[in-house]
PDB file of C-alpha atoms in Angstrom:
ATOM      1  CA  MET A 250     -32.457 -17.585  -2.677  1.00 64.00           C
ATOM      2  CA  LYS A 251     -29.038 -16.105  -2.606  1.00 91.00           C
ATOM      3  CA  TYR A 252     -28.718 -14.431  -5.908  1.00 95.00           C
ATOM      4  CA  GLU A 253     -31.243 -12.672  -8.196  1.00 93.00           C
ATOM      5  CA  ILE A 254     -30.376 -10.877 -11.418  1.00 95.00           C
ATOM      6  CA  SER A 255     -32.953  -8.399 -12.682  1.00 93.00           C
ATOM      7  CA  TYR A 256     -32.988  -6.602 -16.150  1.00 94.00           C
ATOM      8  CA  LEU A 257     -34.097  -4.683 -18.720  1.00 93.00           C
ATOM      9  CA  SER A 258     -32.990  -4.916 -22.111  1.00 92.00           C
ATOM     10  CA  LYS A 259     -33.834  -3.043 -25.303  1.00 89.00           C
ATOM     11  CA  SER A 260     -30.574  -3.512 -27.347  1.00 89.00           C
ATOM     12  CA  GLY A 261     -29.836  -7.160 -25.704  1.00 92.00           C
ATOM     13  CA  ASN A 262     -26.769  -6.087 -24.137  1.00 92.00           C
ATOM     14  CA  ALA A 263     -28.448  -6.180 -20.710  1.00 93.00           C
ATOM     15  CA  THR A 264     -29.509  -9.585 -21.419  1.00 94.00           C
ATOM     16  CA  ILE A 265     -26.184 -10.690 -22.438  1.00 95.00           C
ATOM     17  CA  LEU A 266     -24.526  -9.594 -19.149  1.00 94.00           C
ATOM     18  CA  ALA A 267     -27.549 -10.896 -16.985  1.00 96.00           C
ATOM     19  CA  GLU A 268     -26.812 -14.400 -18.669  1.00 96.00           C
ATOM     20  CA  THR A 269     -23.073 -14.276 -18.317  1.00 96.00           C
ATOM     21  CA  ILE A 270     -23.354 -13.421 -14.782  1.00 96.00           C
ATOM     22  CA  ALA A 271     -26.078 -16.245 -13.975  1.00 97.00           C
ATOM     23  CA  SER A 272     -23.790 -18.816 -15.926  1.00 97.00           C
ATOM     24  CA  MET A 273     -21.243 -18.038 -13.282  1.00 97.00           C
ATOM     25  CA  LEU A 274     -23.355 -18.601 -10.157  1.00 96.00           C
ATOM     26  CA  PRO A 275     -24.886 -21.710  -8.611  1.00 96.00           C
ATOM     27  CA  PRO A 276     -28.040 -22.303 -10.948  1.00 94.00           C
ATOM     28  CA  GLU A 277     -29.889 -23.866  -7.648  1.00 95.00           C
ATOM     29  CA  ASP A 278     -29.334 -20.628  -5.862  1.00 95.00           C
ATOM     30  CA  THR A 279     -30.146 -17.814  -8.770  1.00 96.00           C
ATOM     31  CA  ARG A 280     -32.948 -16.313 -10.175  1.00 94.00           C
ATOM     32  CA  VAL A 281     -33.186 -14.306 -13.206  1.00 95.00           C
ATOM     33  CA  VAL A 282     -35.921 -11.962 -14.080  1.00 93.00           C
ATOM     34  CA  ASP A 283     -36.442 -10.367 -17.364  1.00 94.00           C
ATOM     35  CA  LEU A 284     -38.337  -7.107 -16.069  1.00 93.00           C
ATOM     36  CA  ALA A 285     -40.240  -6.928 -19.336  1.00 92.00           C
ATOM     37  CA  LYS A 286     -41.890  -9.954 -18.583  1.00 94.00           C
ATOM     38  CA  GLY A 287     -41.787 -10.339 -14.613  1.00 88.00           C
ATOM     39  CA  GLU A 288     -41.026  -8.574 -11.508  1.00 85.00           C
ATOM     40  CA  ALA A 289     -38.207  -8.681  -9.271  1.00 81.00           C
ATOM     41  CA  ALA A 290     -38.840 -10.554  -5.650  1.00 81.00           C
ATOM     42  CA  GLY A 291     -36.437  -8.658  -3.803  1.00 75.00           C
ATOM     43  CA  GLY A 292     -35.777 -11.529  -1.215  1.00 81.00           C
ATOM     44  CA  ALA A 293     -31.897 -12.207  -2.429  1.00 87.00           C
ATOM     45  CA  ASP A 294     -28.925 -12.101  -0.393  1.00 89.00           C
ATOM     46  CA  ILE A 295     -27.293 -10.408  -3.298  1.00 90.00           C
ATOM     47  CA  SER A 296     -29.555  -8.510  -6.192  1.00 90.00           C
ATOM     48  CA  PHE A 297     -27.823  -7.510  -9.353  1.00 92.00           C
ATOM     49  CA  ILE A 298     -30.127  -5.177 -11.357  1.00 91.00           C
ATOM     50  CA  GLY A 299     -29.106  -3.726 -14.834  1.00 90.00           C
ATOM     51  CA  PHE A 300     -30.390  -1.985 -17.997  1.00 90.00           C
ATOM     52  CA  ASP A 301     -29.339  -0.424 -21.235  1.00 85.00           C
ATOM     53  CA  VAL A 302     -28.625   3.215 -20.923  1.00 83.00           C
ATOM     54  CA  GLU A 303     -29.898   4.837 -23.967  1.00 75.00           C
ATOM     55  CA  THR A 304     -31.537   8.212 -22.647  1.00 69.00           C
ATOM     56  CA  GLY A 305     -29.864   9.013 -19.568  1.00 78.00           C
ATOM     57  CA  THR A 306     -33.135   8.231 -17.440  1.00 83.00           C
ATOM     58  CA  THR A 307     -33.659   5.350 -15.258  1.00 86.00           C
ATOM     59  CA  PRO A 308     -36.775   3.059 -16.428  1.00 87.00           C
ATOM     60  CA  LEU A 309     -39.626   2.710 -13.676  1.00 88.00           C
ATOM     61  CA  LYS A 310     -39.310  -1.083 -13.907  1.00 90.00           C
ATOM     62  CA  ILE A 311     -35.667  -0.749 -12.875  1.00 89.00           C
ATOM     63  CA  MET A 312     -36.871   1.854  -9.830  1.00 89.00           C
ATOM     64  CA  ASP A 313     -39.450  -0.797  -8.789  1.00 88.00           C
ATOM     65  CA  ALA A 314     -36.884  -3.575  -8.607  1.00 88.00           C
ATOM     66  CA  VAL A 315     -34.685  -1.334  -6.441  1.00 87.00           C
ATOM     67  CA  CYS A 316     -37.675  -0.384  -4.565  1.00 86.00           C
ATOM     68  CA  ALA A 317     -38.198  -4.081  -3.989  1.00 81.00           C
ATOM     69  CA  VAL A 318     -34.510  -4.768  -2.898  1.00 79.00           C
ATOM     70  CA  LYS A 319     -34.726  -1.832  -0.495  1.00 69.00           C
ATOM     71  CA  ARG A 320     -37.746  -3.003   1.174  1.00 60.00           C
ATOM     72  CA  LYS A 321     -35.994  -6.377   2.160  1.00 58.00           C
ATOM     73  CA  VAL A 322     -32.852  -4.411   3.660  1.00 53.00           C
ATOM     74  CA  LEU A 323     -34.471  -1.921   5.695  1.00 45.00           C
TER      75      LEU A 323
END
């Protein structure tokens, strides 16, 4: 897998952004993950992680996705 787009969206803005990015990438090489329903695999060459900024804090599911990517890099 070359690309993974992981997102968490309350307002729908992160969903729109994730779908827009995915539409510009080859579908056979792209995995899109709604973190409200699944988990980031972290095995992609390039990972996009997005979320709505509402409270000024990073949601735990986003931190988990970043850690999944970080484990693959190290």
